[in-house]
């Protein structure tokens, strides 16, 4: 019930439309039943009974019909028959219009709820810290936001509306049957408990199998995402066959799990239909035997209508019996969506957070400990000071904690112990957005979107960036010349992950992005580590302009990029083990001297 309540919370904005859809369903269902009762005067006239609704012992249905359409049956039989045919056609037309309106409104509600749920899911995911994305596979998130929500919308939209419409149909048909012969109609109630008891174990199996199948679908999406992203590596290593086997293994597990779940879902259909057919046969036999024993029996037109409505009752009863199975599959998908949405979002501001006023004096780390997982310390008791306007280089072997250290400043993650201060104020006091807008970040893992060059440079500043400012930033980043050579210049679409550009060109786009923002604080995370000599020379020229009049923290892959730094801090195993200028550390005989002799500083977390 809790899951349903949460889903219906998303339906609240569509309450009016949903009610209108239900009203349309009520009208369509009522007219559907009324259309069948019109067969009574129609058949009576065919059988030659000109007083079709005027009998010594009329049923309630006949009395209602006489009140509603009795006027149309006056006159000669041919005129009355024509009038009945016109009324039936009119009823069918209005019923189908109401059904169309109900279906259209239901589709609007269904798609609207899916959109709102996707937006809520996406917005919540945006609030997670970076550590979350290191633990959860991207394919699992994509599967939840696309496929699982598609499954959920069936419950809140089409499945629910269909269930309501079928429930109304069943109610209308049962009411008519009871009014025609309450003794026979009561027999239909005997089968309901049997259907419910039979469906319970089937629903339990559906829930178990579907949950595993959805997990496998997420893994399938993850494998596809990894293969696409690593296409170059796969081809370089001739690993196509290995990737096919890996994909086939996951696809086969998903196939088997889904088939098993569908088998149980499909089993609900024949079980309910068989029981429903038994009810129909029971009713018909009771009606015939009852008439024989009583010596009179129902009039032919009433018996035909009774039998027709009984047969007509089967499809909505069958659909209603399928509703629990379909709903269970949707609820399993909802569990997977809410599993992510229920996780606490760490990348949100505390109440009272203020705008960052800018760096005036210094950045200080005081006894900082940091971890992605509890107890697995990446940084341990780090103390350091960066004065405004300084260039501070952070070096150390792979896994020393360099990237984690610089992630603390824009609060991509927060210190588990200790604090990060700017001018004596904890960064936790400032809003994340204002803090990050004061920083430019250039990483070795350059992100280029499938958009124009202009949009990539102005990313995050689209509304405020003029064309002249974009071009000036590109020129300062040594990117303007190669951009002008592109087919559409600054309007060229760069493709998935910027595949149209070389590594050096992508990096210069990233530097232009930082230059456009003109941040007072700059973080360079191994910005030239993956470049060849020519590309590095161009990027280094752009970085030289980027460093001017800024406070800079730079993680260096090559020691040659940090020899001119105002201060160098050396990390090892998450601890700050050395600090000083290049000449001092090179002569100290410590870790920095050993790294310098190897001319290598490893990348790290």
Coordinates of C-alpha atoms in Angstrom, one line a residue:
X1 CA 0.0 0.0 0.0
X2 CA 2.9 2.3 0.8
X3 CA 4.2 1.9 -2.8
X4 CA 0.8 2.7 -4.3
X5 CA 0.4 5.7 -2.1
X6 CA 3.8 7.1 -3.2
X7 CA 2.9 6.5 -6.9
X8 CA -0.5 8.2 -6.5
X9 CA 1.3 11.2 -5.0
X10 CA 2.6 11.8 -8.5
X11 CA -1.0 11.5 -9.8
X12 CA -2.2 14.3 -7.5
X13 CA -1.5 17.1 -10.1
X14 CA -3.6 15.2 -12.6
X15 CA -6.6 14.6 -10.2
X16 CA -9.0 16.5 -12.3
X17 CA -8.0 14.8 -15.6
X18 CA -8.0 11.4 -13.9
X19 CA -11.5 12.0 -12.5
X20 CA -12.7 13.1 -16.0
X21 CA -11.2 9.9 -17.4
X22 CA -13.0 7.8 -14.8
X23 CA -16.3 9.7 -15.6
X24 CA -15.8 9.0 -19.3
X25 CA -15.2 5.3 -18.4
X26 CA -18.4 5.2 -16.3
X27 CA -20.4 6.7 -19.2
X28 CA -18.9 4.2 -21.7
X29 CA -19.4 1.2 -19.5
X30 CA -23.0 2.2 -18.6
X31 CA -23.9 2.8 -22.3
X32 CA -22.3 -0.5 -23.1
X33 CA -24.7 -2.3 -20.7
X34 CA -27.6 -0.2 -21.9
X35 CA -26.8 -1.1 -25.5
X36 CA -27.2 -4.8 -24.6
X37 CA -30.6 -4.2 -22.9
X38 CA -31.8 -2.6 -26.1
X39 CA -31.6 -6.0 -27.6
X40 CA -34.7 -6.9 -25.6
X41 CA -37.1 -4.7 -27.6
X42 CA -35.1 -5.4 -30.8
X43 CA -35.5 -9.1 -30.4
X44 CA -39.1 -8.8 -29.3
X45 CA -40.0 -7.0 -32.5
X46 CA -38.1 -9.5 -34.5
X47 CA -40.1 -12.3 -32.8
X48 CA -43.3 -10.5 -33.7
X49 CA -44.2 -9.2 -30.3
X50 CA -45.4 -5.6 -30.9
X51 CA -45.9 -5.0 -27.2
X52 CA -42.3 -5.9 -26.5
X53 CA -42.0 -3.9 -23.2
X54 CA -45.6 -4.3 -22.0
X55 CA -46.0 -7.7 -20.4
X56 CA -48.0 -9.0 -17.4
X57 CA -44.8 -9.4 -15.3
X58 CA -42.2 -7.1 -16.7
X59 CA -38.7 -7.2 -15.3
X60 CA -37.1 -4.1 -13.7
X61 CA -34.9 -3.8 -16.8
X62 CA -38.0 -3.8 -19.1
X63 CA -39.7 -1.2 -16.9
X64 CA -36.6 1.1 -17.1
X65 CA -36.4 0.6 -20.8
X66 CA -40.1 1.5 -21.2
X67 CA -39.5 4.7 -19.3
X68 CA -36.5 5.6 -21.4
X69 CA -37.3 4.4 -24.9
X70 CA -40.9 3.4 -24.7
X71 CA -42.0 6.4 -26.8
X72 CA -39.9 5.2 -29.7
X73 CA -41.7 1.8 -29.8
X74 CA -45.1 3.3 -30.6
X75 CA -46.6 2.8 -34.0
X76 CA -46.3 0.0 -36.5
X77 CA -43.6 -2.7 -36.0
X78 CA -41.4 -1.5 -38.9
X79 CA -41.2 2.0 -37.5
X80 CA -40.5 0.8 -34.0
X81 CA -37.8 -1.5 -35.3
X82 CA -36.2 1.3 -37.2
X83 CA -36.3 3.5 -34.1
X84 CA -34.7 0.8 -31.9
X85 CA -31.9 0.4 -34.5
X86 CA -31.3 4.1 -34.5
X87 CA -31.2 4.2 -30.7
X88 CA -28.7 1.3 -30.7
X89 CA -26.5 3.1 -33.3
X90 CA -26.6 6.3 -31.3
X91 CA -25.8 4.5 -28.1
X92 CA -22.8 2.8 -29.8
X93 CA -21.5 6.1 -31.1
X94 CA -21.8 8.0 -27.8
X95 CA -20.3 5.0 -26.0
X96 CA -17.2 5.0 -28.3
X97 CA -16.8 8.7 -28.0
X98 CA -16.8 8.4 -24.2
X99 CA -14.3 5.5 -24.5
X100 CA -12.1 7.6 -26.7
X101 CA -12.2 10.5 -24.3
X102 CA -11.4 8.3 -21.4
X103 CA -8.5 6.6 -23.2
X104 CA -7.1 10.0 -24.3
X105 CA -7.3 11.5 -20.9
X106 CA -5.8 8.4 -19.4
X107 CA -2.9 8.5 -21.8
X108 CA -2.3 12.1 -20.8
X109 CA -2.2 11.2 -17.1
X110 CA 0.0 8.2 -17.8
X111 CA 2.6 10.1 -19.7
X112 CA 2.5 13.1 -17.4
X113 CA 3.1 10.9 -14.3
X114 CA 6.0 9.2 -16.1
X115 CA 7.5 12.6 -17.0
X116 CA 7.1 13.9 -13.5
X117 CA 8.6 10.7 -12.0
X118 CA 11.5 10.9 -14.3
X119 CA 12.2 14.5 -13.5
X120 CA 12.0 13.7 -9.7
X121 CA 14.4 10.8 -10.2
X122 CA 16.8 12.8 -12.3
X123 CA 16.7 15.8 -10.0
X124 CA 17.4 13.5 -7.0
X125 CA 20.3 11.8 -8.7
X126 CA 21.9 15.2 -9.5
X127 CA 22.0 15.8 -5.7
X128 CA 24.2 12.8 -5.0
X129 CA 27.9 13.2 -4.2
X130 CA 30.5 11.9 -6.7
X131 CA 31.1 8.9 -4.5
X132 CA 27.6 7.6 -5.4
X133 CA 28.5 7.5 -9.1
X134 CA 31.6 5.6 -8.4
X135 CA 29.6 2.8 -6.7
X136 CA 26.5 2.6 -8.9
X137 CA 26.8 1.5 -12.6
X138 CA 25.5 4.1 -15.0
X139 CA 23.6 1.4 -16.9
X140 CA 21.6 0.6 -13.8
X141 CA 20.6 4.3 -13.5
X142 CA 19.6 4.5 -17.1
X143 CA 17.6 1.3 -16.8
X144 CA 15.7 2.7 -13.9
X145 CA 14.9 6.1 -15.3
X146 CA 13.9 4.8 -18.7
X147 CA 12.7 1.2 -18.7
X148 CA 11.5 0.9 -15.0
X149 CA 9.5 4.1 -15.1
X150 CA 8.0 2.9 -18.4
X151 CA 6.8 -0.1 -16.5
X152 CA 5.5 2.0 -13.6
X153 CA 3.5 4.3 -15.8
X154 CA 1.4 1.3 -17.0
X155 CA 0.1 0.8 -13.4
X156 CA -0.7 4.5 -12.7
X157 CA -2.0 5.1 -16.2
X158 CA -3.4 2.6 -18.6
X159 CA -3.6 -0.4 -16.2
X160 CA -5.4 1.6 -13.6
X161 CA -7.8 3.3 -16.0
X162 CA -8.5 -0.1 -17.7
X163 CA -9.1 -1.7 -14.3
X164 CA -11.6 1.0 -13.3
X165 CA -13.4 0.7 -16.6
X166 CA -13.6 -3.0 -16.4
X167 CA -14.7 -2.9 -12.8
X168 CA -17.6 -0.5 -13.9
X169 CA -18.4 -2.9 -16.8
X170 CA -18.6 -5.8 -14.5
X171 CA -20.8 -3.9 -12.0
X172 CA -23.1 -2.7 -14.8
X173 CA -23.4 -6.2 -16.3
X174 CA -23.9 -7.8 -12.9
X175 CA -26.6 -5.2 -12.1
X176 CA -28.4 -6.0 -15.3
X177 CA -28.1 -9.8 -14.8
X178 CA -29.5 -9.4 -11.2
X179 CA -32.4 -7.4 -12.5
X180 CA -33.1 -10.0 -15.1
X181 CA -32.7 -13.0 -12.8
X182 CA -31.1 -12.4 -9.3
X183 CA -31.0 -16.2 -8.6
X184 CA -28.8 -16.9 -11.6
X185 CA -26.7 -13.7 -11.1
X186 CA -25.8 -14.8 -7.6
X187 CA -24.0 -17.8 -8.9
X188 CA -21.4 -15.6 -10.5
X189 CA -20.2 -14.6 -7.0
X190 CA -19.2 -18.2 -6.2
X191 CA -16.1 -18.1 -8.3
X192 CA -14.5 -14.8 -6.9
X193 CA -12.9 -16.4 -3.8
X194 CA -11.6 -19.3 -5.8
X195 CA -9.9 -16.9 -8.3
X196 CA -8.4 -14.9 -5.5
X197 CA -6.9 -17.9 -3.8
X198 CA -5.6 -19.3 -7.0
X199 CA -3.9 -16.1 -8.0
X200 CA -1.9 -15.5 -4.7
X201 CA 0.9 -18.0 -5.3
X202 CA 1.1 -16.9 -8.9
X203 CA 1.6 -13.2 -7.9
X204 CA 4.3 -14.2 -5.4
X205 CA 6.3 -15.9 -8.1
X206 CA 5.8 -13.0 -10.5
X207 CA 7.2 -10.6 -7.8
X208 CA 10.3 -12.7 -7.2
X209 CA 11.1 -13.4 -10.9
X210 CA 10.4 -9.9 -12.1
X211 CA 12.6 -8.2 -9.5
X212 CA 15.6 -10.3 -10.7
X213 CA 14.7 -9.8 -14.3
X214 CA 14.8 -6.0 -13.8
X215 CA 18.2 -6.2 -12.1
X216 CA 19.5 -8.2 -15.1
X217 CA 18.1 -5.6 -17.4
X218 CA 20.1 -2.9 -15.6
X219 CA 23.2 -5.1 -16.0
X220 CA 22.5 -5.4 -19.7
X221 CA 22.3 -1.6 -20.1
X222 CA 25.5 -1.3 -18.1
X223 CA 27.4 -3.7 -20.4
X224 CA 26.2 -1.9 -23.5
X225 CA 27.2 1.5 -22.0
X226 CA 30.7 0.2 -21.1
X227 CA 31.2 -1.4 -24.6
X228 CA 30.2 1.8 -26.4
X229 CA 32.4 4.0 -24.2
X230 CA 35.3 1.5 -24.5
X231 CA 34.9 0.9 -28.3
X232 CA 38.4 2.1 -29.1
X233 CA 40.0 -0.1 -26.4
X234 CA 37.9 -3.1 -27.4
X235 CA 39.0 -2.9 -31.1
X236 CA 42.6 -2.2 -30.2
X237 CA 42.8 -5.4 -28.1
X238 CA 40.7 -7.5 -30.4
X239 CA 38.2 -8.1 -27.6
X240 CA 35.1 -8.2 -29.7
X241 CA 34.5 -11.9 -29.1
X242 CA 35.0 -11.5 -25.3
X243 CA 32.5 -8.6 -25.2
X244 CA 30.0 -10.6 -27.2
X245 CA 30.3 -13.5 -24.7
X246 CA 29.9 -11.1 -21.8
X247 CA 26.9 -9.5 -23.4
X248 CA 25.4 -12.9 -24.3
X249 CA 25.7 -14.1 -20.7
X250 CA 23.9 -11.1 -19.3
X251 CA 21.3 -11.1 -22.1
X252 CA 20.6 -14.8 -21.5
X253 CA 20.1 -14.3 -17.8
X254 CA 17.7 -11.5 -18.6
X255 CA 15.9 -13.6 -21.2
X256 CA 15.5 -16.5 -18.8
X257 CA 14.3 -14.4 -15.9
X258 CA 11.9 -12.5 -18.0
X259 CA 10.5 -15.6 -19.7
X260 CA 9.9 -17.2 -16.2
X261 CA 8.2 -14.0 -15.0
X262 CA 6.0 -13.8 -18.1
X263 CA 5.1 -17.5 -17.8
X264 CA 3.6 -16.9 -14.4
X265 CA 1.9 -13.7 -15.6
X266 CA 0.5 -15.6 -18.6
X267 CA -0.7 -18.4 -16.4
X268 CA -3.1 -16.0 -14.7
X269 CA -5.0 -15.6 -18.0
X270 CA -6.0 -19.2 -18.7
X271 CA -6.7 -19.8 -15.0
X272 CA -9.1 -16.9 -14.8
X273 CA -10.6 -17.6 -18.2
X274 CA -11.2 -21.3 -17.4
X275 CA -12.9 -20.3 -14.1
X276 CA -14.9 -17.6 -15.9
X277 CA -16.0 -20.1 -18.6
X278 CA -17.2 -22.4 -15.8
X279 CA -19.3 -19.6 -14.4
X280 CA -20.9 -19.0 -17.8
X281 CA -21.7 -22.6 -18.3
X282 CA -23.0 -22.9 -14.7
X283 CA -25.3 -19.9 -15.3
X284 CA -26.6 -21.1 -18.6
X285 CA -27.3 -24.6 -17.2
X286 CA -29.0 -23.1 -14.2
X287 CA -31.1 -20.9 -16.4
X288 CA -32.2 -23.7 -18.6
X289 CA -32.8 -26.2 -15.8
X290 CA -34.5 -23.5 -13.7
X291 CA -37.0 -22.8 -16.6
X292 CA -37.7 -26.5 -17.0
X293 CA -38.4 -27.1 -13.4
X294 CA -40.5 -24.0 -13.0
X295 CA -42.5 -24.9 -16.1
X296 CA -42.3 -21.4 -17.5
X297 CA -38.8 -20.1 -18.1
X298 CA -37.6 -16.8 -19.3
X299 CA -39.0 -15.3 -22.5
X300 CA -36.7 -16.0 -25.5
X301 CA -35.5 -12.4 -25.9
X302 CA -34.7 -12.1 -22.2
X303 CA -32.8 -15.4 -22.2
X304 CA -30.8 -14.4 -25.3
X305 CA -29.9 -11.0 -23.7
X306 CA -29.0 -12.7 -20.4
X307 CA -26.8 -15.1 -22.2
X308 CA -25.2 -12.4 -24.3
X309 CA -24.4 -10.2 -21.3
X310 CA -23.0 -13.2 -19.4
X311 CA -20.6 -13.9 -22.3
X312 CA -19.9 -10.2 -22.5
X313 CA -18.9 -10.3 -18.8
X314 CA -16.0 -12.6 -19.5
X315 CA -13.5 -10.1 -21.1
X316 CA -13.7 -7.5 -18.3
X317 CA -13.5 -10.3 -15.6
X318 CA -10.5 -11.7 -17.4
X319 CA -8.9 -8.3 -17.6
X320 CA -9.5 -7.7 -13.9
X321 CA -8.0 -11.0 -13.0
X322 CA -4.9 -9.9 -14.9
X323 CA -4.7 -6.6 -13.1
X324 CA -2.9 -7.9 -10.0
X325 CA -0.2 -9.6 -12.1
X326 CA 0.4 -6.5 -14.2
X327 CA 0.3 -4.3 -11.1
X328 CA 2.9 -6.5 -9.4
X329 CA 5.3 -6.2 -12.2
X330 CA 4.9 -2.4 -12.1
X331 CA 5.3 -2.3 -8.4
X332 CA 8.6 -4.2 -8.6
X333 CA 9.8 -1.6 -11.1
X334 CA 8.6 1.1 -8.7
X335 CA 10.6 -0.5 -5.9
X336 CA 13.8 -0.1 -8.0
X337 CA 13.0 3.5 -8.7
X338 CA 12.2 4.4 -5.1
X339 CA 15.3 2.5 -4.0
X340 CA 17.4 5.2 -5.5
X341 CA 15.1 8.1 -4.6
X342 CA 15.1 6.9 -0.9
X343 CA 18.9 7.2 -0.7
X344 CA 20.0 10.3 1.1
X345 CA 21.3 13.0 -1.3
X346 CA 24.6 14.4 0.1
X347 CA 25.2 17.1 -2.5
X348 CA 22.6 19.5 -1.0
X349 CA 23.0 22.7 1.0
X350 CA 22.1 23.0 4.6
X351 CA 19.4 25.6 5.6
X352 CA 20.9 29.0 5.9
X353 CA 23.8 28.5 3.4
X354 CA 25.1 31.8 2.1
X355 CA 26.6 32.9 -1.1
X356 CA 30.4 32.6 -1.4
X357 CA 31.9 36.1 -1.3
X358 CA 35.2 35.1 -2.9
X359 CA 38.7 34.4 -1.8
X360 CA 40.5 37.3 -0.1
X361 CA 43.3 35.8 2.0
X362 CA 43.8 32.0 2.1
X363 CA 42.4 28.5 1.8
X364 CA 43.2 26.2 4.8
X365 CA 42.8 22.5 5.4
X366 CA 42.7 21.7 9.1
X367 CA 43.2 18.0 10.3
X368 CA 41.2 16.7 7.2
X369 CA 40.2 13.1 6.9
X370 CA 38.3 11.9 3.9
X371 CA 36.9 8.5 2.7
X372 CA 34.6 7.2 0.0
X373 CA 33.6 4.2 2.2
X374 CA 33.5 4.2 6.0
X375 CA 36.9 3.5 7.5
X376 CA 38.7 3.3 4.1
X377 CA 40.6 6.6 4.5
X378 CA 41.8 8.3 1.3
X379 CA 43.1 11.3 3.2
X380 CA 44.4 11.2 6.8
X381 CA 45.1 14.2 9.0
X382 CA 46.0 16.7 6.2
X383 CA 46.9 20.2 7.1
X384 CA 47.9 22.8 4.5
X385 CA 47.5 26.4 3.6
X386 CA 47.1 28.1 0.2
X387 CA 47.5 31.9 0.1
X388 CA 45.5 33.9 -2.4
X389 CA 47.3 34.3 -5.7
X390 CA 49.6 31.3 -5.1
X391 CA 50.1 28.4 -7.4
X392 CA 50.3 25.2 -5.3
X393 CA 51.2 21.9 -6.9
X394 CA 50.0 18.6 -5.5
X395 CA 52.2 15.6 -6.3
X396 CA 52.5 12.0 -5.2
X397 CA 52.3 8.4 -6.5
X398 CA 49.1 6.9 -7.8
X399 CA 46.5 6.5 -5.1
X400 CA 48.0 9.1 -2.8
X401 CA 44.7 11.0 -2.6
X402 CA 45.5 14.0 -4.8
X403 CA 42.2 14.2 -6.7
X404 CA 40.3 13.6 -3.5
X405 CA 42.1 16.6 -1.9
X406 CA 41.1 19.0 -4.6
X407 CA 37.5 17.6 -4.6
X408 CA 37.1 18.9 -1.1
X409 CA 37.3 22.5 -2.2
X410 CA 34.2 22.6 -4.5
X411 CA 32.6 20.2 -2.1
X412 CA 32.3 17.3 -4.6
X413 CA 32.7 15.5 -1.3
X414 CA 33.0 16.7 2.3
X415 CA 35.6 15.9 4.9
X416 CA 34.6 13.2 7.3
X417 CA 36.8 14.8 10.0
X418 CA 38.4 18.2 10.2
X419 CA 37.4 21.1 8.0
X420 CA 38.2 23.1 4.8
X421 CA 38.2 26.9 5.4
X422 CA 38.3 29.9 3.1
X423 CA 39.3 33.0 4.9
X424 CA 38.6 31.3 8.2
X425 CA 35.0 30.2 7.2
X426 CA 34.1 26.6 6.6
X427 CA 33.1 25.9 3.0
X428 CA 30.1 24.0 4.4
X429 CA 28.6 27.5 5.3
X430 CA 28.4 28.4 1.6
X431 CA 26.0 27.3 -1.1
X432 CA 27.5 24.7 -3.4
X433 CA 26.4 26.6 -6.5
X434 CA 28.1 29.9 -5.5
X435 CA 31.2 28.1 -4.4
X436 CA 31.6 26.2 -7.6
X437 CA 30.9 29.2 -9.8
X438 CA 34.0 30.8 -8.3
X439 CA 36.1 27.9 -9.4
X440 CA 37.3 26.6 -12.7
X441 CA 38.2 22.9 -13.0
X442 CA 40.2 21.4 -15.9
X443 CA 40.6 17.7 -15.7
X444 CA 42.5 15.1 -17.7
X445 CA 39.1 13.4 -18.3
X446 CA 37.7 16.1 -20.5
X447 CA 33.9 16.0 -21.0
X448 CA 32.6 17.1 -24.4
X449 CA 28.9 17.0 -25.1
X450 CA 27.1 16.1 -28.3
X451 CA 26.4 19.8 -29.0
X452 CA 28.0 22.7 -30.8
X453 CA 31.4 24.1 -30.0
X454 CA 29.9 27.3 -28.7
X455 CA 27.5 25.4 -26.4
X456 CA 30.4 23.3 -25.1
X457 CA 32.6 26.4 -24.3
X458 CA 29.6 28.2 -22.7
X459 CA 28.4 25.2 -20.8
X460 CA 26.8 26.3 -17.6
X461 CA 26.9 30.0 -18.7
X462 CA 24.7 29.7 -21.8
X463 CA 22.5 32.7 -21.1
X464 CA 25.2 35.1 -20.1
X465 CA 27.9 34.3 -22.6
X466 CA 28.1 36.5 -25.7
X467 CA 29.5 35.2 -29.0
X468 CA 32.5 37.6 -28.6
X469 CA 33.3 36.3 -25.1
X470 CA 33.2 32.7 -26.4
X471 CA 35.5 33.5 -29.2
X472 CA 37.9 35.4 -26.9
X473 CA 38.0 32.5 -24.5
X474 CA 38.7 30.1 -27.4
X475 CA 41.5 32.3 -28.7
X476 CA 43.1 32.5 -25.2
X477 CA 43.0 28.7 -25.0
X478 CA 44.7 28.3 -28.4
X479 CA 41.5 26.8 -29.8
X480 CA 40.2 29.4 -32.2
X481 CA 42.2 28.3 -35.2
X482 CA 41.2 24.7 -35.2
X483 CA 37.6 25.6 -34.4
X484 CA 37.5 27.9 -37.5
X485 CA 38.7 24.9 -39.6
X486 CA 35.7 22.8 -38.5
X487 CA 32.8 22.5 -41.1
X488 CA 30.5 24.9 -39.3
X489 CA 33.0 26.6 -37.1
X490 CA 31.6 27.4 -33.7
X491 CA 28.3 25.8 -34.7
X492 CA 29.8 22.4 -35.5
X493 CA 28.3 19.6 -33.5
X494 CA 31.1 17.7 -31.9
X495 CA 29.5 14.3 -31.6
X496 CA 29.3 11.8 -28.8
X497 CA 32.1 12.6 -26.2
X498 CA 33.7 14.9 -28.8
X499 CA 34.9 12.1 -31.0
X500 CA 35.5 14.6 -33.9
X501 CA 38.3 16.2 -31.9
X502 CA 41.8 15.1 -30.8
X503 CA 42.7 14.8 -27.2
X504 CA 44.6 18.1 -27.3
X505 CA 41.7 19.8 -29.0
X506 CA 39.2 18.5 -26.4
X507 CA 41.5 19.8 -23.6
X508 CA 41.7 23.2 -25.2
X509 CA 37.9 23.4 -25.4
X510 CA 37.9 22.5 -21.7
X511 CA 40.4 25.3 -20.9
X512 CA 38.3 27.8 -23.0
X513 CA 35.3 26.8 -20.9
X514 CA 37.3 27.7 -17.7
X515 CA 38.6 30.9 -19.2
X516 CA 35.1 32.0 -20.2
X517 CA 34.0 31.8 -16.6
X518 CA 37.1 33.7 -15.5
X519 CA 37.3 32.0 -12.0
X520 CA 39.4 33.4 -9.2
X521 CA 40.2 29.9 -8.0
X522 CA 41.5 27.3 -10.5
X523 CA 41.9 23.5 -10.1
X524 CA 44.0 21.7 -12.7
X525 CA 43.7 17.9 -12.3
X526 CA 46.5 16.4 -14.5
X527 CA 45.3 18.5 -17.4
X528 CA 48.2 17.5 -19.8
X529 CA 48.8 13.9 -18.7
X530 CA 47.3 12.2 -21.8
X531 CA 48.7 14.5 -24.4
X532 CA 51.6 14.2 -26.9
X533 CA 54.4 16.7 -26.9
X534 CA 52.9 19.0 -29.6
X535 CA 49.5 19.0 -28.0
X536 CA 50.9 19.5 -24.6
X537 CA 52.9 22.6 -25.8
X538 CA 49.6 24.2 -27.1
X539 CA 47.7 23.3 -23.9
X540 CA 50.6 24.5 -21.7
X541 CA 50.4 27.9 -23.5
X542 CA 46.7 28.1 -22.8
X543 CA 47.2 27.1 -19.2
X544 CA 49.8 29.8 -18.7
X545 CA 47.2 32.4 -19.6
X546 CA 44.7 30.6 -17.3
X547 CA 47.1 30.8 -14.3
X548 CA 47.4 34.6 -14.5
X549 CA 46.1 36.4 -11.4
X550 CA 44.4 33.3 -9.9
X551 CA 44.8 31.0 -7.0
X552 CA 45.7 27.7 -8.4
X553 CA 45.8 24.1 -7.2
X554 CA 47.4 21.9 -9.8
X555 CA 47.8 18.1 -9.8
X556 CA 50.8 17.4 -12.0
X557 CA 51.6 14.3 -14.1
X558 CA 55.0 15.7 -15.2
X559 CA 57.3 17.4 -12.7
X560 CA 58.3 19.9 -15.3
X561 CA 54.9 21.5 -14.9
X562 CA 55.3 22.2 -11.2
X563 CA 58.9 23.4 -10.8
X564 CA 57.7 27.0 -11.0
X565 CA 54.9 26.5 -8.4
X566 CA 55.0 28.8 -5.3
X567 CA 54.5 25.7 -3.1
X568 CA 54.6 22.0 -3.7
X569 CA 52.8 19.5 -1.3
X570 CA 53.6 15.8 -1.6
X571 CA 51.1 13.2 -0.7
X572 CA 51.7 9.5 0.0
X573 CA 49.1 7.0 1.3
X574 CA 46.7 9.8 2.0
X575 CA 49.1 11.8 4.2
X576 CA 50.9 15.0 3.5
X577 CA 54.6 14.0 3.8
X578 CA 56.5 16.9 2.3
X579 CA 56.0 20.6 1.4
X580 CA 58.2 23.4 0.0
X581 CA 59.5 24.7 -3.2
X582 CA 61.0 22.6 -6.0
X583 CA 64.7 23.3 -5.1
X584 CA 64.1 22.6 -1.4
X585 CA 62.3 19.3 -2.0
X586 CA 64.6 18.1 -4.8
X587 CA 67.6 18.5 -2.4
X588 CA 65.8 17.0 0.7
X589 CA 66.2 13.4 -0.4
X590 CA 62.6 12.4 0.2
X591 CA 59.7 11.2 -1.9
X592 CA 59.7 14.2 -4.1
X593 CA 63.4 13.7 -5.0
X594 CA 62.7 10.1 -5.9
X595 CA 59.8 11.1 -8.1
X596 CA 61.9 13.8 -9.7
X597 CA 64.6 11.3 -10.5
X598 CA 62.0 9.1 -12.2
X599 CA 60.5 12.2 -14.0
X600 CA 57.0 10.9 -13.1
X601 CA 54.2 11.8 -10.8
X602 CA 51.5 9.2 -11.0
X603 CA 47.8 10.0 -11.3
X604 CA 45.7 9.2 -8.2
X605 CA 42.4 9.2 -6.6

